[in-house]
mmCIF file with all atom_site columns, C-alpha atoms in Angstrom:
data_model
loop_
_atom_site.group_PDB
_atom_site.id
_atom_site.type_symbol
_atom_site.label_atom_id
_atom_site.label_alt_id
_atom_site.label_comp_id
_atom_site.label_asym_id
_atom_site.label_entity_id
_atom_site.label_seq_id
_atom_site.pdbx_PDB_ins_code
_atom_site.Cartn_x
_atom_site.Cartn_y
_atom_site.Cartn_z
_atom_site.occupancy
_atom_site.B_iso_or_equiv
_atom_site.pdbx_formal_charge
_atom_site.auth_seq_id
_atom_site.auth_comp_id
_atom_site.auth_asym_id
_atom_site.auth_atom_id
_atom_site.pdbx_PDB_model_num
ATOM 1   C CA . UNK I 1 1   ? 8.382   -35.782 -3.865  1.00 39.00 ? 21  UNK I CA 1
ATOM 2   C CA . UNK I 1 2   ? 5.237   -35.800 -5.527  1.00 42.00 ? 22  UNK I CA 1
ATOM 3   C CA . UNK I 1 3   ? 1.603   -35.268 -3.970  1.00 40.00 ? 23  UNK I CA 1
ATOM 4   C CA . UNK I 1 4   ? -1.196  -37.364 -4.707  1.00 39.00 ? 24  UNK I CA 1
ATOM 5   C CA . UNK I 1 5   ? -4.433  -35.431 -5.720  1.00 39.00 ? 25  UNK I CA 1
ATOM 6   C CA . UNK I 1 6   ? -6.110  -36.078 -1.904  1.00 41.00 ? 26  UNK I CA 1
ATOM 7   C CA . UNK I 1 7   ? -3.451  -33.814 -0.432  1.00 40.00 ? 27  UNK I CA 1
ATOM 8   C CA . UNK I 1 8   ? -3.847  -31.126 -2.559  1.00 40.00 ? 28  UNK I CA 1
ATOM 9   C CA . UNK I 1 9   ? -7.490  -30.716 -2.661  1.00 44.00 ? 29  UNK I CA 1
ATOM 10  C CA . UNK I 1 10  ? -7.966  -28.911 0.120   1.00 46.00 ? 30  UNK I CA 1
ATOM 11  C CA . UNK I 1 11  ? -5.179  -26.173 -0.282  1.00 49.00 ? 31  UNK I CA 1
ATOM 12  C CA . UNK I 1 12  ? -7.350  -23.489 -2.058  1.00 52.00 ? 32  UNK I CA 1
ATOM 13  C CA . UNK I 1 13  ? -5.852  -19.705 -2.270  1.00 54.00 ? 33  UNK I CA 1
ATOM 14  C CA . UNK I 1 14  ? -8.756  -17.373 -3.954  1.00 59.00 ? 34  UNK I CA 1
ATOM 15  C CA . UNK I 1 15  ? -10.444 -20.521 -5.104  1.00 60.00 ? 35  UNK I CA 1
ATOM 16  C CA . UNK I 1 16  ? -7.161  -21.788 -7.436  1.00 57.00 ? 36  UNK I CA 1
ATOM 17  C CA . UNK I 1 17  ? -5.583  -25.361 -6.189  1.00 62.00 ? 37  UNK I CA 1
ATOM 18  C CA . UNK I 1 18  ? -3.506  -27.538 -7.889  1.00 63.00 ? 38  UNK I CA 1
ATOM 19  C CA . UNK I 1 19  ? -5.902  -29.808 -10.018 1.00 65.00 ? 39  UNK I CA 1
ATOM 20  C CA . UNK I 1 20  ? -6.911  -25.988 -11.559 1.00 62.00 ? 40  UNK I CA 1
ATOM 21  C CA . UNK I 1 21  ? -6.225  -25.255 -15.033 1.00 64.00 ? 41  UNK I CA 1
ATOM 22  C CA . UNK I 1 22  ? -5.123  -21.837 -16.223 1.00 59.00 ? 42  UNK I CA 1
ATOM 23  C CA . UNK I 1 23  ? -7.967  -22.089 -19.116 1.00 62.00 ? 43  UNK I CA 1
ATOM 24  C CA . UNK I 1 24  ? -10.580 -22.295 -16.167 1.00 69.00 ? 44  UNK I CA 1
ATOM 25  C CA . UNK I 1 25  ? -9.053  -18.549 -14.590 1.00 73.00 ? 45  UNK I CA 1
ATOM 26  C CA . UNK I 1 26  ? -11.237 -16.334 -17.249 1.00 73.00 ? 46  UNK I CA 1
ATOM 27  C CA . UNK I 1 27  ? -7.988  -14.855 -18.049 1.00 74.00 ? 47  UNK I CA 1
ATOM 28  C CA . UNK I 1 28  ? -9.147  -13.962 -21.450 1.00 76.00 ? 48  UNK I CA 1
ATOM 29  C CA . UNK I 1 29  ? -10.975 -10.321 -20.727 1.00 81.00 ? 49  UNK I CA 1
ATOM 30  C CA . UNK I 1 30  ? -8.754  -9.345  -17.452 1.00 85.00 ? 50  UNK I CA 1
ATOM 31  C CA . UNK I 1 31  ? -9.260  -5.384  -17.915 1.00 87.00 ? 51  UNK I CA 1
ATOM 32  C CA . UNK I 1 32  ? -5.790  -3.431  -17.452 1.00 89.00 ? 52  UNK I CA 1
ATOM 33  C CA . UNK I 1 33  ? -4.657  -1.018  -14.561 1.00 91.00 ? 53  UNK I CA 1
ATOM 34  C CA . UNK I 1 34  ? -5.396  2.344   -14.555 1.00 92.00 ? 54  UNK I CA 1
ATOM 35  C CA . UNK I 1 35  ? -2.946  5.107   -12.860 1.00 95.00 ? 55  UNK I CA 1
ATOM 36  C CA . UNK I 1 36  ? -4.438  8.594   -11.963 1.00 95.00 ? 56  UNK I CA 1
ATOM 37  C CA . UNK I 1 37  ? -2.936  11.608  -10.169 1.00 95.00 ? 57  UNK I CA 1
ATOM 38  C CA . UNK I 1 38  ? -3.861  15.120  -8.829  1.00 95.00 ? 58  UNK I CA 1
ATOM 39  C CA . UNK I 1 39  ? -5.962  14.876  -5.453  1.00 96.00 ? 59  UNK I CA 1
ATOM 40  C CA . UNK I 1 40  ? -7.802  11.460  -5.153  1.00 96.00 ? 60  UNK I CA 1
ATOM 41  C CA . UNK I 1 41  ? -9.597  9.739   -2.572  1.00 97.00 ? 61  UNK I CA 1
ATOM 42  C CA . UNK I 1 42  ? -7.730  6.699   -0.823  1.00 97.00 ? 62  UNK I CA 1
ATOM 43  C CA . UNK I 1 43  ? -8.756  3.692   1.543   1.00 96.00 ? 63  UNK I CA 1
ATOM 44  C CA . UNK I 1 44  ? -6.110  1.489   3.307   1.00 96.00 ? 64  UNK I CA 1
ATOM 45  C CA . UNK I 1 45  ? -7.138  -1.972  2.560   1.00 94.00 ? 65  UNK I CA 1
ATOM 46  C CA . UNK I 1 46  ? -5.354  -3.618  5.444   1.00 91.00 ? 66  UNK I CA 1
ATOM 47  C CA . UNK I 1 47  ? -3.577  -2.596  8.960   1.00 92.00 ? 67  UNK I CA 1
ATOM 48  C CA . UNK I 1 48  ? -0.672  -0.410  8.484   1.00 94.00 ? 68  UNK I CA 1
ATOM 49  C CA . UNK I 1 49  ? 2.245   -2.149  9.248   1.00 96.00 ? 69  UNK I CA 1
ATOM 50  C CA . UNK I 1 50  ? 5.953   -1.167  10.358  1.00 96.00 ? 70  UNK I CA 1
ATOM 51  C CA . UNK I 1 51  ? 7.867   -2.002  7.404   1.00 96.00 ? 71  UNK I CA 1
ATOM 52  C CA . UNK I 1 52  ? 12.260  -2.050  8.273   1.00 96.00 ? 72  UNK I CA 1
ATOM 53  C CA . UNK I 1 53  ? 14.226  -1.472  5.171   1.00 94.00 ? 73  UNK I CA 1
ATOM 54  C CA . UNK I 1 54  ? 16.583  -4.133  4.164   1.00 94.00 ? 74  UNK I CA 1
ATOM 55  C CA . UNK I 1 55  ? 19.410  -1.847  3.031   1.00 92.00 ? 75  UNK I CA 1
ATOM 56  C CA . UNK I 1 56  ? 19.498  1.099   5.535   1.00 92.00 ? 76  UNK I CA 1
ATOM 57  C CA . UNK I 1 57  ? 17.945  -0.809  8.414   1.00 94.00 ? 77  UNK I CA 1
ATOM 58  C CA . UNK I 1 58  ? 15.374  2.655   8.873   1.00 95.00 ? 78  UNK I CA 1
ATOM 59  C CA . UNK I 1 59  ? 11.540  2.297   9.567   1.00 96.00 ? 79  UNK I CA 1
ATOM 60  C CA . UNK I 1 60  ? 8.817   3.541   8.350   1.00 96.00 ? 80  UNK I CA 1
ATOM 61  C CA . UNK I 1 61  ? 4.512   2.714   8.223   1.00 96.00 ? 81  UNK I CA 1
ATOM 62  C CA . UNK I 1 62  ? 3.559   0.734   5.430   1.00 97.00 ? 82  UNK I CA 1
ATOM 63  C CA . UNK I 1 63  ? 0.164   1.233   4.230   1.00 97.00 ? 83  UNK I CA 1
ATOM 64  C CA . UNK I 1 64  ? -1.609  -0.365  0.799   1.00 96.00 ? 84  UNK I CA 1
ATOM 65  C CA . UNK I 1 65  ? -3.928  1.660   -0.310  1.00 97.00 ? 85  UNK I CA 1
ATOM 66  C CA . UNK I 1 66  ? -6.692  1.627   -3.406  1.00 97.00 ? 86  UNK I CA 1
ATOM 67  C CA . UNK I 1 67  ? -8.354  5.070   -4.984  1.00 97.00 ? 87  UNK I CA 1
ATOM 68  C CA . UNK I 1 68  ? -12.023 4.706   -4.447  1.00 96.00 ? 88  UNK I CA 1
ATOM 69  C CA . UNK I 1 69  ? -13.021 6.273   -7.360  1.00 92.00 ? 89  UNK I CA 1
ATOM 70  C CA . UNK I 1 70  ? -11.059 4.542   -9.412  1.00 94.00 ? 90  UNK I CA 1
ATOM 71  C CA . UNK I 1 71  ? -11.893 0.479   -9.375  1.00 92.00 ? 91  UNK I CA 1
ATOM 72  C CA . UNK I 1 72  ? -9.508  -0.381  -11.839 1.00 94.00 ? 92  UNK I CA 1
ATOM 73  C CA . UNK I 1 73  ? -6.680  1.557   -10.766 1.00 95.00 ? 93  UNK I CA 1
ATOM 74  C CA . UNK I 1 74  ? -3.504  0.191   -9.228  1.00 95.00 ? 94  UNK I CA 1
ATOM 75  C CA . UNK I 1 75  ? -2.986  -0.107  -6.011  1.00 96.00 ? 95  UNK I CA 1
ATOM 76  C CA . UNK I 1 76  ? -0.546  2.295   -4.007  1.00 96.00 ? 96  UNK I CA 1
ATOM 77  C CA . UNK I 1 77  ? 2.013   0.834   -1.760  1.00 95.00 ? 97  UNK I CA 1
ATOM 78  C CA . UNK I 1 78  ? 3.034   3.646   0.713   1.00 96.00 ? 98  UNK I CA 1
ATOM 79  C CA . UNK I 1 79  ? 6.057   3.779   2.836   1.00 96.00 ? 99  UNK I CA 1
ATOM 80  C CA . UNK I 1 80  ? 5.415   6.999   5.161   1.00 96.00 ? 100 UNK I CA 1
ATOM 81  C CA . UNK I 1 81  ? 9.572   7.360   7.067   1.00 96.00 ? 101 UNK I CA 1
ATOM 82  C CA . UNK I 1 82  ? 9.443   7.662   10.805  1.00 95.00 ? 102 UNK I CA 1
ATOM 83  C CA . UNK I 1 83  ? 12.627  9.436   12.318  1.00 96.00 ? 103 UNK I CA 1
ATOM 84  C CA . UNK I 1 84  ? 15.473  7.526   12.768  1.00 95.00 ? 104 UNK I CA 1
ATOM 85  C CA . UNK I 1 85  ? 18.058  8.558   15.594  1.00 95.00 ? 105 UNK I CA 1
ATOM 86  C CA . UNK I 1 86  ? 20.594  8.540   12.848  1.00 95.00 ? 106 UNK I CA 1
ATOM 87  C CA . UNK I 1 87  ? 18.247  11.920  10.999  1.00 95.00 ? 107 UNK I CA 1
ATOM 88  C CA . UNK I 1 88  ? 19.648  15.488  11.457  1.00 97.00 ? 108 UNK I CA 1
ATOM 89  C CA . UNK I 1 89  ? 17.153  17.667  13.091  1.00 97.00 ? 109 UNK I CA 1
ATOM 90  C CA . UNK I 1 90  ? 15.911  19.079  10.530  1.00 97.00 ? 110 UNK I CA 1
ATOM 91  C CA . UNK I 1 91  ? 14.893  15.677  8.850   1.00 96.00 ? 111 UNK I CA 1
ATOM 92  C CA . UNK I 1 92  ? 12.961  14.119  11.758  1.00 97.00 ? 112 UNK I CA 1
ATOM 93  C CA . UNK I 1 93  ? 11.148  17.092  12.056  1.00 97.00 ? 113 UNK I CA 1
ATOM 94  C CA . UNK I 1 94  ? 10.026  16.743  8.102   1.00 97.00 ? 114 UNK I CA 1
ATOM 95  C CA . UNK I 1 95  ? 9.306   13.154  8.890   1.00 96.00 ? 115 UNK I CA 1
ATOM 96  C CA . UNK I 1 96  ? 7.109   13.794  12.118  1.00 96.00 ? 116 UNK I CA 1
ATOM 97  C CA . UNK I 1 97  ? 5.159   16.748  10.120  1.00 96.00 ? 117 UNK I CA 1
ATOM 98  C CA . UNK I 1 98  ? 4.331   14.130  7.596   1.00 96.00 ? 118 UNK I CA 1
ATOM 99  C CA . UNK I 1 99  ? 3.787   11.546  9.902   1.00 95.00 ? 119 UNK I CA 1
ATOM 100 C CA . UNK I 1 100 ? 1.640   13.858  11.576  1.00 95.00 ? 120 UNK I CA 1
ATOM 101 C CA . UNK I 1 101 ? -0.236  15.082  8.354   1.00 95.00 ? 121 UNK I CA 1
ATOM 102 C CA . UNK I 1 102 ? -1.089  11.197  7.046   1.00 96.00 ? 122 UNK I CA 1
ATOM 103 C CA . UNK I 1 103 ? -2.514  10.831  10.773  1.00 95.00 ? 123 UNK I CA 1
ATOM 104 C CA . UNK I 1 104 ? -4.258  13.755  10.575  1.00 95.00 ? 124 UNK I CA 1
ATOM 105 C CA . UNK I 1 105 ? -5.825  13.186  6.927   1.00 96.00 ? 125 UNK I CA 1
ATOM 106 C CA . UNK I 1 106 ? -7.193  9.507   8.198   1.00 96.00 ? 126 UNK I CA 1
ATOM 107 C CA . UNK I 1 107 ? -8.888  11.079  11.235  1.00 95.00 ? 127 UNK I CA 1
ATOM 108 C CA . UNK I 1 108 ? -6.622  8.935   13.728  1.00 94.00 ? 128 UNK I CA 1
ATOM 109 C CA . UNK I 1 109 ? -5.417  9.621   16.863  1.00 92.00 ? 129 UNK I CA 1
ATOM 110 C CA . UNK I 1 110 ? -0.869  9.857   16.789  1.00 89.00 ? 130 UNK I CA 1
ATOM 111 C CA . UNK I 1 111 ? -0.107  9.640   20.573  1.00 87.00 ? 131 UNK I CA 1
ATOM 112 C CA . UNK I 1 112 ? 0.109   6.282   20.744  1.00 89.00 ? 132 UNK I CA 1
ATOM 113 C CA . UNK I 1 113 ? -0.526  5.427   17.049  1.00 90.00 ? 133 UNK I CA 1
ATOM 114 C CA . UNK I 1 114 ? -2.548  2.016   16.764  1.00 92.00 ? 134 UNK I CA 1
ATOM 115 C CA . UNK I 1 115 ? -1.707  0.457   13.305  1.00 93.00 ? 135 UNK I CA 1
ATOM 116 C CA . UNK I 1 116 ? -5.122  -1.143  13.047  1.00 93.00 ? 136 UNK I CA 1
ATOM 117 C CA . UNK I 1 117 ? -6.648  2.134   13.050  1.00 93.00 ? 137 UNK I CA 1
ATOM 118 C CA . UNK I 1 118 ? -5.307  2.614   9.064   1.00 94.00 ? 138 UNK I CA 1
ATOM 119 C CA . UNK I 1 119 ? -7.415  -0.325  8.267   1.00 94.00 ? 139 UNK I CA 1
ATOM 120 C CA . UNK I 1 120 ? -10.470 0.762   6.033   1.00 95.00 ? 140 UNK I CA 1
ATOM 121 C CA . UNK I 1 121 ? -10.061 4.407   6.879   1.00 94.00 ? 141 UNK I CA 1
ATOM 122 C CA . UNK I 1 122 ? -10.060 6.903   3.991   1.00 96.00 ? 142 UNK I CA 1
ATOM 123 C CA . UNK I 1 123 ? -8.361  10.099  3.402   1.00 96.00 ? 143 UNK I CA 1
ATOM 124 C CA . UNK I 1 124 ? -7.206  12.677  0.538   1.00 96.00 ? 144 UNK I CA 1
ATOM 125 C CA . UNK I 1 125 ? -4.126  12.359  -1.405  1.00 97.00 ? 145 UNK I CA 1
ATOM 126 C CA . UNK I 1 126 ? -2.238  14.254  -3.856  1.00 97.00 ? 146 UNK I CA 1
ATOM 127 C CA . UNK I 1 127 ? -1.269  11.553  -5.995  1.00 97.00 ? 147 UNK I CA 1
ATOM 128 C CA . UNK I 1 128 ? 1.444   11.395  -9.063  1.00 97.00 ? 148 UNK I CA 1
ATOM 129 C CA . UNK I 1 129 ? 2.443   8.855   -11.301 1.00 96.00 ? 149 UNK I CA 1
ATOM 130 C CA . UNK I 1 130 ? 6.049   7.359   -11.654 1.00 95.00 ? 150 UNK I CA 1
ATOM 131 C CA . UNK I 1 131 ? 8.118   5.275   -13.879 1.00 94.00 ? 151 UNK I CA 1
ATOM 132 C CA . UNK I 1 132 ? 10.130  3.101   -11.778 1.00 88.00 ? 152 UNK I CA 1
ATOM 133 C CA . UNK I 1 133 ? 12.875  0.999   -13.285 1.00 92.00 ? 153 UNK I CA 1
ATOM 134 C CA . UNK I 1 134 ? 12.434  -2.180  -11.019 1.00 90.00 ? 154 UNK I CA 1
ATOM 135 C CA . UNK I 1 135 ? 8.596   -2.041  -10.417 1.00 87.00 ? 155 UNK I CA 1
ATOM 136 C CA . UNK I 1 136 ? 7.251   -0.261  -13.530 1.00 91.00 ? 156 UNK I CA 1
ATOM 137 C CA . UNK I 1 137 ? 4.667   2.484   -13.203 1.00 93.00 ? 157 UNK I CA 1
ATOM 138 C CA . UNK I 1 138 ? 3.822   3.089   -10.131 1.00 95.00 ? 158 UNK I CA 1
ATOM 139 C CA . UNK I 1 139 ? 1.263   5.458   -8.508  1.00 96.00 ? 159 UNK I CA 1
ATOM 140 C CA . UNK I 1 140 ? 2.807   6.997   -5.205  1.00 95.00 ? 160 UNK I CA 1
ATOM 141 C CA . UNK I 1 141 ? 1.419   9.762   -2.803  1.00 97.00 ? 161 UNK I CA 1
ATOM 142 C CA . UNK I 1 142 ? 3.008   13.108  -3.138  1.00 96.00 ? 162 UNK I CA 1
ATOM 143 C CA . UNK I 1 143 ? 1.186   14.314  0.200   1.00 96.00 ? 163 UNK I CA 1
ATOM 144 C CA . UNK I 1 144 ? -1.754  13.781  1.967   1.00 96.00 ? 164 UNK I CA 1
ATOM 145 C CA . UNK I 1 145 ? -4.342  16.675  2.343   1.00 96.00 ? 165 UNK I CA 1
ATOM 146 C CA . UNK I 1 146 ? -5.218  17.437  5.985   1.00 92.00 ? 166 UNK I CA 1
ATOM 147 C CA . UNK I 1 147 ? -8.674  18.834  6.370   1.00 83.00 ? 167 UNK I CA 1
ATOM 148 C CA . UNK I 1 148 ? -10.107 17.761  2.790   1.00 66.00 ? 168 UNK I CA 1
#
């Protein structure tokens, strides 16, 4: 069914509608992505979220994150893995201590852990850079640096 030009005026995302061409976008000097690694400074630009995985059903704290330093670089989409009743000892312990570490390297409190309290909040990452065969290159966090 087609939609006459007064119903799509006002649905606007980031100032593009309908009625906008592509030649109006400025897509002529769009500058590329940079990826860095080694220790970097990184700020969660939104809530933390609990993100459930599709295939094993496990949870873990999704947090998008930018490297302040860098303007241009890509962003970093961070799954942290919370135990899971299914994990051997062994392995919820490793996934508490890094639990416990990211907490600890954003300055927020873990008992109760508030989502909202990732949003905007900085810490220091060691940071490496991947090749990923669905998603491309990728930067990821290695570990976060408690203390830094």
């Amino acid at each position: 069914m087609a939609r006459n030009r007064e119903e799509t005026t006002d649905v606007q995302e980031n100032g593009v509608d309908e009625t906008t061409s592509v030649l109006d976008l400025g897509l002529e000097d769009v500058p590329d992505e940079t990826f860095v690694e080694g220790e970097q400074r990184l700020r969660s630009i939104k809530p933390a979220k609990i993100h459930v995985s599709k295939e094993s059903g496990k949870k873990s704290i999704a947090l998008q994150l930018e490297v302040i330093d860098e303007p241009l670089a890509a962003l970093i989409f961070h799954y942290q893995a919370m135990p899971d009743p299914s994990d051997e000892t062994r392995v919820a312990n490793r996934k508490k201590r890094d639990l416990i570490a990211m907490c600890e390297a954003f300055g927020i409190e873990y008992s109760p852990l508030d989502l909202n309290a990732f949003d905007k909040g900085e810490a220091w990452a060691n940071v490496t850079i991947t090749e990923d065969p669905q998603y491309g290159r990728q930067m990821r966090v290695q570990s976060f640096i408690v203390g830094a």
